[in-house]
PDB file of C-alpha atoms in Angstrom:
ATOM      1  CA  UNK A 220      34.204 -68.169  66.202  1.00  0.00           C
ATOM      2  CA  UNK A 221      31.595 -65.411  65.124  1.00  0.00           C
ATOM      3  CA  UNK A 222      30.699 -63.818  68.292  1.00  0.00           C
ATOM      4  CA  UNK A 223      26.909 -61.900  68.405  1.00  0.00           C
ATOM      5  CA  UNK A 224      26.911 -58.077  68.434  1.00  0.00           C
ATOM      6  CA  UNK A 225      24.977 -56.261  71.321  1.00  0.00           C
ATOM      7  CA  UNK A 226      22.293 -54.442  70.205  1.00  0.00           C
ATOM      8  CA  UNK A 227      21.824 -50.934  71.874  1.00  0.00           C
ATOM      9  CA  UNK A 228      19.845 -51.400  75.165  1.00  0.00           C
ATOM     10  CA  UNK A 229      21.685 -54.212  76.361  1.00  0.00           C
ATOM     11  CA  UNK A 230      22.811 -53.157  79.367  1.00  0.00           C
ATOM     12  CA  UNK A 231      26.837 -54.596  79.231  1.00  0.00           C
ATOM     13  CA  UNK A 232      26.955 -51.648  76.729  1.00  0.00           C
ATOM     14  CA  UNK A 233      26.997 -49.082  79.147  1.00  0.00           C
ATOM     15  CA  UNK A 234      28.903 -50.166  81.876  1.00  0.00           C
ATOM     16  CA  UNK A 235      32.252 -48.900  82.117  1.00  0.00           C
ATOM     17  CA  UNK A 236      34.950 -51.879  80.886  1.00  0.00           C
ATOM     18  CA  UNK A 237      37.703 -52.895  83.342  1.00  0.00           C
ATOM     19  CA  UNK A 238      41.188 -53.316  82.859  1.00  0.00           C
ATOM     20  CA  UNK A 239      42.133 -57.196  82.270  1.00  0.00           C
ATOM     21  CA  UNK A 240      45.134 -59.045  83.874  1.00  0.00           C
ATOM     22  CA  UNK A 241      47.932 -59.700  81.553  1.00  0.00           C
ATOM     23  CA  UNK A 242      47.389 -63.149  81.622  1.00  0.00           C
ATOM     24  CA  UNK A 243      43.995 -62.837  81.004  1.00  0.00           C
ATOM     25  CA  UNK A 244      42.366 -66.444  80.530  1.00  0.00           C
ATOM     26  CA  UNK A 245      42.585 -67.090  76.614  1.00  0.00           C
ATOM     27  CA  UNK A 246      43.061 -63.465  75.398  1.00  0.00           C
ATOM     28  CA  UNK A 247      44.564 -64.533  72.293  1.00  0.00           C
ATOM     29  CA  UNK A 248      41.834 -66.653  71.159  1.00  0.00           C
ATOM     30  CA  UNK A 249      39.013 -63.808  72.181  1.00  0.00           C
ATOM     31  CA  UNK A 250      40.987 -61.438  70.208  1.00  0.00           C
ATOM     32  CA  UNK A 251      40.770 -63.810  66.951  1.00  0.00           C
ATOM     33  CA  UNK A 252      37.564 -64.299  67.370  1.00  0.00           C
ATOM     34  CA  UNK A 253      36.595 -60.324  67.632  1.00  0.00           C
ATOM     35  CA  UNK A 254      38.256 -60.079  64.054  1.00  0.00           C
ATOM     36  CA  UNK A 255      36.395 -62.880  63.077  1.00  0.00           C
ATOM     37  CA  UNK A 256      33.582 -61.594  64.028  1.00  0.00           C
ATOM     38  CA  UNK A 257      34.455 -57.764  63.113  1.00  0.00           C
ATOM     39  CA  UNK A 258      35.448 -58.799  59.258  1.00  0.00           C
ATOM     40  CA  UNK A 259      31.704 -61.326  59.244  1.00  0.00           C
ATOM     41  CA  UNK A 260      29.900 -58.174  59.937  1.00  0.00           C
ATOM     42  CA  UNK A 261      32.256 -55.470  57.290  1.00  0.00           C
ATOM     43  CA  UNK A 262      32.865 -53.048  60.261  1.00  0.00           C
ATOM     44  CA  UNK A 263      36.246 -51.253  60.989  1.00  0.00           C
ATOM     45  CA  UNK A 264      36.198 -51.270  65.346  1.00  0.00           C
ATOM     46  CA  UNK A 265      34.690 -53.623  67.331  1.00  0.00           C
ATOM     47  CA  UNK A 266      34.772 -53.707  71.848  1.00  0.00           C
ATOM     48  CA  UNK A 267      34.726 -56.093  73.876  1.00  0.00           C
ATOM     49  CA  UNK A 268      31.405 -54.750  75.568  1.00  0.00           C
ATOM     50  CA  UNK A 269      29.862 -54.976  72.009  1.00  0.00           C
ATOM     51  CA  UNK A 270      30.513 -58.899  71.761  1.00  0.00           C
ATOM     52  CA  UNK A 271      28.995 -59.175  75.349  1.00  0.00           C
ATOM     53  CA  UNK A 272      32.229 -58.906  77.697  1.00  0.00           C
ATOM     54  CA  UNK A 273      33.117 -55.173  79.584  1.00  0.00           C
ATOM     55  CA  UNK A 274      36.671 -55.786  79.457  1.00  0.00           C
ATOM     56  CA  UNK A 275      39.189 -53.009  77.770  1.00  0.00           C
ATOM     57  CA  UNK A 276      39.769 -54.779  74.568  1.00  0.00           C
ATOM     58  CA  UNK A 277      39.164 -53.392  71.361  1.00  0.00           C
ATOM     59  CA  UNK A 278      39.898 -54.743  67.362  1.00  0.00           C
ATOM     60  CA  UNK A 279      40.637 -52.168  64.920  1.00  0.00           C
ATOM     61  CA  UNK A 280      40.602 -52.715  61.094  1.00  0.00           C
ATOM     62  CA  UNK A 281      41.477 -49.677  58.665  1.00  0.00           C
ATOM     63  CA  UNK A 282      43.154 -52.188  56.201  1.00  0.00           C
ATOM     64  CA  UNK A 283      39.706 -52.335  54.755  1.00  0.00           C
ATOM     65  CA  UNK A 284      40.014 -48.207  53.780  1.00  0.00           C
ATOM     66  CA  UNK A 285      43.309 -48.667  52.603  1.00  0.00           C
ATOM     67  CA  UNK A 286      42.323 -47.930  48.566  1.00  0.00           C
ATOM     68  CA  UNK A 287      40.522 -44.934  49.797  1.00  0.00           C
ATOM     69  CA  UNK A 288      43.288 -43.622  52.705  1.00  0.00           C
ATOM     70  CA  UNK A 289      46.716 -45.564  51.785  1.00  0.00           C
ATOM     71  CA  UNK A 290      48.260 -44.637  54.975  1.00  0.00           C
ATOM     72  CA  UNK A 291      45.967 -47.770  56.759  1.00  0.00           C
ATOM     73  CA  UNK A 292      47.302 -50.296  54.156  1.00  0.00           C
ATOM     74  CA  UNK A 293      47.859 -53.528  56.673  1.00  0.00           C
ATOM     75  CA  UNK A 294      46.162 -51.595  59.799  1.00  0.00           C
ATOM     76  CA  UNK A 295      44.766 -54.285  62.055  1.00  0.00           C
ATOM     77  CA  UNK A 296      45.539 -53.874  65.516  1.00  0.00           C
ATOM     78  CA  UNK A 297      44.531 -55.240  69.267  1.00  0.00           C
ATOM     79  CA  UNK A 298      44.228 -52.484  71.696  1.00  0.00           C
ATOM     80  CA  UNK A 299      44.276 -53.957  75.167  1.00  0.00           C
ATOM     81  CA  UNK A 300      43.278 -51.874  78.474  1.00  0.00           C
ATOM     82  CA  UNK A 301      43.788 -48.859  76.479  1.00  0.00           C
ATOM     83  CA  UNK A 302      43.028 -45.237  77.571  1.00  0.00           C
ATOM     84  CA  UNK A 303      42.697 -41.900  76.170  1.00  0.00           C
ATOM     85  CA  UNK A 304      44.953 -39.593  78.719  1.00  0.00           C
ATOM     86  CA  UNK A 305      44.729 -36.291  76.700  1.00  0.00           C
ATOM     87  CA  UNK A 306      42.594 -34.752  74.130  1.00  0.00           C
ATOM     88  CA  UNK A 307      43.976 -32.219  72.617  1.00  0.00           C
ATOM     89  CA  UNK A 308      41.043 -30.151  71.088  1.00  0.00           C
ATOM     90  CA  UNK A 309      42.699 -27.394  69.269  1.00  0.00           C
ATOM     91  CA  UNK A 310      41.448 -29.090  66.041  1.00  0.00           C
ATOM     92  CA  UNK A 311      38.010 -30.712  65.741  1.00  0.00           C
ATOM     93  CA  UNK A 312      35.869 -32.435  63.429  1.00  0.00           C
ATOM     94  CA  UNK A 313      32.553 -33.301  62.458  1.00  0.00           C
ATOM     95  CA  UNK A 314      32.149 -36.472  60.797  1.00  0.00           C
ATOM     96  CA  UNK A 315      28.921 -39.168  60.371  1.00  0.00           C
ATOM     97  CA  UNK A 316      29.690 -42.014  62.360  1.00  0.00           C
ATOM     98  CA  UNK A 317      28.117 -45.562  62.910  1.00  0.00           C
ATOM     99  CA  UNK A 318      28.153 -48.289  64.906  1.00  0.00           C
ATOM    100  CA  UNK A 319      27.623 -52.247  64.353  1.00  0.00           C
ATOM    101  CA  UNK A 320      25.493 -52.132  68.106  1.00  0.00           C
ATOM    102  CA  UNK A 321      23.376 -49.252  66.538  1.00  0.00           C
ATOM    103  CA  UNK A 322      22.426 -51.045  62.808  1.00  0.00           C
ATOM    104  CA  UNK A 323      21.050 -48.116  60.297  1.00  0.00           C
ATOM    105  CA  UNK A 324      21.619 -44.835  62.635  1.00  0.00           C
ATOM    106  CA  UNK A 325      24.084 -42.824  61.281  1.00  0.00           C
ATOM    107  CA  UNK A 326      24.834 -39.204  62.492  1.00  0.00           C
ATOM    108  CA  UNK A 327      27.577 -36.379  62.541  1.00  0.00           C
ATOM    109  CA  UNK A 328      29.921 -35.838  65.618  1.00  0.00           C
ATOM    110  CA  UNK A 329      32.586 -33.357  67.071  1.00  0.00           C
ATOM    111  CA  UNK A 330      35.735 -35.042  67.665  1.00  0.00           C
ATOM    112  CA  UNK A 331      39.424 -34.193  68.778  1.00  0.00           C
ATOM    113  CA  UNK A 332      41.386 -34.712  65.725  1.00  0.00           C
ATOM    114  CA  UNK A 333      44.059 -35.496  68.116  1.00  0.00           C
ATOM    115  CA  UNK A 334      44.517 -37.975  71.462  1.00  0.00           C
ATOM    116  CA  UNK A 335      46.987 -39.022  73.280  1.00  0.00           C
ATOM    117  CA  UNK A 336      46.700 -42.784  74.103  1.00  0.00           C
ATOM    118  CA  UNK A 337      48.156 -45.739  76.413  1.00  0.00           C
ATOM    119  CA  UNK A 338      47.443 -49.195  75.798  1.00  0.00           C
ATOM    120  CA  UNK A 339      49.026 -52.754  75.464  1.00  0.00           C
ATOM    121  CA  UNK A 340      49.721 -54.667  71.766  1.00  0.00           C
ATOM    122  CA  UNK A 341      48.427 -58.081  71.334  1.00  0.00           C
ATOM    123  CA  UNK A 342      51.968 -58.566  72.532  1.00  0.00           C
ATOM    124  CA  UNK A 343      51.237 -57.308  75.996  1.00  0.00           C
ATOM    125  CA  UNK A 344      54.165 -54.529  74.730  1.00  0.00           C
ATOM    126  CA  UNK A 345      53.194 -50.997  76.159  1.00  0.00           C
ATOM    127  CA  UNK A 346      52.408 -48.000  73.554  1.00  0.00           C
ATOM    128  CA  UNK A 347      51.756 -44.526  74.810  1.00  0.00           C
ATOM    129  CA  UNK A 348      51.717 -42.322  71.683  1.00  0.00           C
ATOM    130  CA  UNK A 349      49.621 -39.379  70.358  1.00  0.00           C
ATOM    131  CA  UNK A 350      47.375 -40.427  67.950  1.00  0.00           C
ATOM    132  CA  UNK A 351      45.949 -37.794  64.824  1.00  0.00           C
ATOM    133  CA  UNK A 352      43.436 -37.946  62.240  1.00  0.00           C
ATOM    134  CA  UNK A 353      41.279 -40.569  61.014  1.00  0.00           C
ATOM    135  CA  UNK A 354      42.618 -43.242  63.395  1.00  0.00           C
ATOM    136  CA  UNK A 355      41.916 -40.957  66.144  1.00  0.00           C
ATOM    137  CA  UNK A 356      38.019 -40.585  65.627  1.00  0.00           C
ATOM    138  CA  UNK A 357      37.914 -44.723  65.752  1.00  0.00           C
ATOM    139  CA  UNK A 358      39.789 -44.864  68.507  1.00  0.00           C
ATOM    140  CA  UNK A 359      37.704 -42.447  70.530  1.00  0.00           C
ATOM    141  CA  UNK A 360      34.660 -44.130  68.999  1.00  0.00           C
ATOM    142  CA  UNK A 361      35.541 -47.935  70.214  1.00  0.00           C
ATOM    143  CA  UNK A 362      37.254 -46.550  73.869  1.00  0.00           C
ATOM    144  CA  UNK A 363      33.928 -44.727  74.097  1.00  0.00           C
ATOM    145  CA  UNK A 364      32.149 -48.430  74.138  1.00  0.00           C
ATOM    146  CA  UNK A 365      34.555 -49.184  77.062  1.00  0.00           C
ATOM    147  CA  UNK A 366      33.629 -46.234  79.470  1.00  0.00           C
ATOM    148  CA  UNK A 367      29.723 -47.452  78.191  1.00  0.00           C
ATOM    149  CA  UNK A 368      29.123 -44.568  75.885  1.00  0.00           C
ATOM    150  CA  UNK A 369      27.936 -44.302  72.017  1.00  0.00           C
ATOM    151  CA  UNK A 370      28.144 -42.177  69.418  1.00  0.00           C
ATOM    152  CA  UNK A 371      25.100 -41.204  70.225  1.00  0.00           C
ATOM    153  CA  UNK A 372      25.420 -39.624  73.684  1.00  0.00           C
ATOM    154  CA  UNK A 373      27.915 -36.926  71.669  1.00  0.00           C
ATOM    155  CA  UNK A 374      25.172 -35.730  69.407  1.00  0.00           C
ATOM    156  CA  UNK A 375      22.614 -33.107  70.446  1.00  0.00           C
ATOM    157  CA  UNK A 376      19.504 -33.397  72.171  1.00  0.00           C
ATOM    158  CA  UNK A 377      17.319 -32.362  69.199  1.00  0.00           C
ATOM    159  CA  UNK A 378      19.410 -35.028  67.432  1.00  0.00           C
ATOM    160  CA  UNK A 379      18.661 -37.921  69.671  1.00  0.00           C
ATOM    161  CA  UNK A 380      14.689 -36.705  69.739  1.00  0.00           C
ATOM    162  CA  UNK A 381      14.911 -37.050  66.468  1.00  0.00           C
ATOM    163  CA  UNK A 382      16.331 -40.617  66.296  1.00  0.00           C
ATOM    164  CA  UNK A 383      14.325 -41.483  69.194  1.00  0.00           C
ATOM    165  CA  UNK A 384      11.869 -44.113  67.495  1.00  0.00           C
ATOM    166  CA  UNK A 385      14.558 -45.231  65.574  1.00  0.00           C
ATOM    167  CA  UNK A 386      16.700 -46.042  69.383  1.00  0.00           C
ATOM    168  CA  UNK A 387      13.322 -47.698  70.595  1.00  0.00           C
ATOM    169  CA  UNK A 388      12.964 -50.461  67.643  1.00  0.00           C
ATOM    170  CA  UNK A 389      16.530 -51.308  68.844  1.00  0.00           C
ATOM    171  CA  UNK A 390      15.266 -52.132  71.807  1.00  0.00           C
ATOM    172  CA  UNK A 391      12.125 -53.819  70.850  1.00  0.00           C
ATOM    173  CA  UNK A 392      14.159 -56.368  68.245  1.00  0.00           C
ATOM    174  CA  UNK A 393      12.868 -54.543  65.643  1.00  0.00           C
ATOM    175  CA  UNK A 394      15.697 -53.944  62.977  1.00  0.00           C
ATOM    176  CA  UNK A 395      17.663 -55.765  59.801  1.00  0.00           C
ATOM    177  CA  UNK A 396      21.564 -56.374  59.795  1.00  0.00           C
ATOM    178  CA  UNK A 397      23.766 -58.844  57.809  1.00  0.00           C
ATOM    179  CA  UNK A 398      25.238 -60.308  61.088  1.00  0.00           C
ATOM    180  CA  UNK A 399      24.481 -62.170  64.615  1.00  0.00           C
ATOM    181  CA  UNK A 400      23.057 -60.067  66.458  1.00  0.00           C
ATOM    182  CA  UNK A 401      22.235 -60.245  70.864  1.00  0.00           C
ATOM    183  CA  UNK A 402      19.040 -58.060  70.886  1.00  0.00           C
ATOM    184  CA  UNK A 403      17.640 -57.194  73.912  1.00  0.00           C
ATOM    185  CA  UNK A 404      15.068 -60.076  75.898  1.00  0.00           C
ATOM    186  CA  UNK A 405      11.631 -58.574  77.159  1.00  0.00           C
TER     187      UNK A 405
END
């Protein structure tokens, strides 16, 4: 089932996600249906907060990148209750990033190019691994959605002035994107 995308100022989407039992009440099927959801709208992450729940689950796609970055050829993974114990930030870098909650906004951010994460397979099978490169920045980006931060609390203040009006049509329903959306109610 296509699940709707929060839009930025709905208020699950900055609440900090809990962890979920492992017998969490259809997990399996939720899971399906953020990929369903995640390949209607052509985006590479998607959390659980985004899709209206603030539970630490996340959906990651990089198959979709695959003719551009081999290396994620097949990459489609469930990251359950997973946390980011160590940055290491000897190496950054600045890349634009979106996000399917913030439709049209696109900016540059500083990452870690490498983190060392825990976190349970769709399996419920433990992982606790350090994590580099391009997989890295998505990770950070979709655990960011489960402590309820965006992209774009990591950009600079002149930045956000900038987008300001653009962060305020969110809000007021005013925007275009190719999926369900949840917009915010006044």
């Amino acid at each position: 089932m296509i699940l709707p995308i929060y839009i930025y100022g709905q208020p699950v989407l900055r609440k900090v996600a809990e962890d979920i039992p492992t017998d969490y009440p259809d997990l399996k099927q939720f899971i399906a249906d953020m990929y369903e959801t995640l390949d209607q709208s052509e985006g590479i992450g998607l959390a659980a907060p985004q899709v209206g729940k603030a539970i630490r689950v996340v959906v990651i796609d990089l198959d979709v990148l695959s003719e551009d970055m081999p290396e994620y050829k097949g990459f489609r993974h469930a990251f359950i209750n997973p946390h980011i114990v160590e940055y290491d930030e000897t190496t950054t870098d600045s890349s634009e990033e979106g996000c399917l909650s913030l439709p049209a906004i696109h900016e540059k951010v500083t990452r870690p190019t490498r983190i060392h994460v825990q976190w349970l397979d769709e399996e419920l099978q433990p992982h606790d691994e350090w994590i580099e490169g391009y997989l890295a920045r998505v990770m950070q980006h979709e655990f960011d959605h489960l402590d309820g931060k965006m992209f774009i609390d990591r950009v600079s203040a002149l930045r956000r002035q900038l987008i300001s009006s653009k962060l305020r049509a969110l809000t007021q329903g005013r925007y275009r994107c190719g999926y369900k959306t949840k917009p915010v109610r006044r």
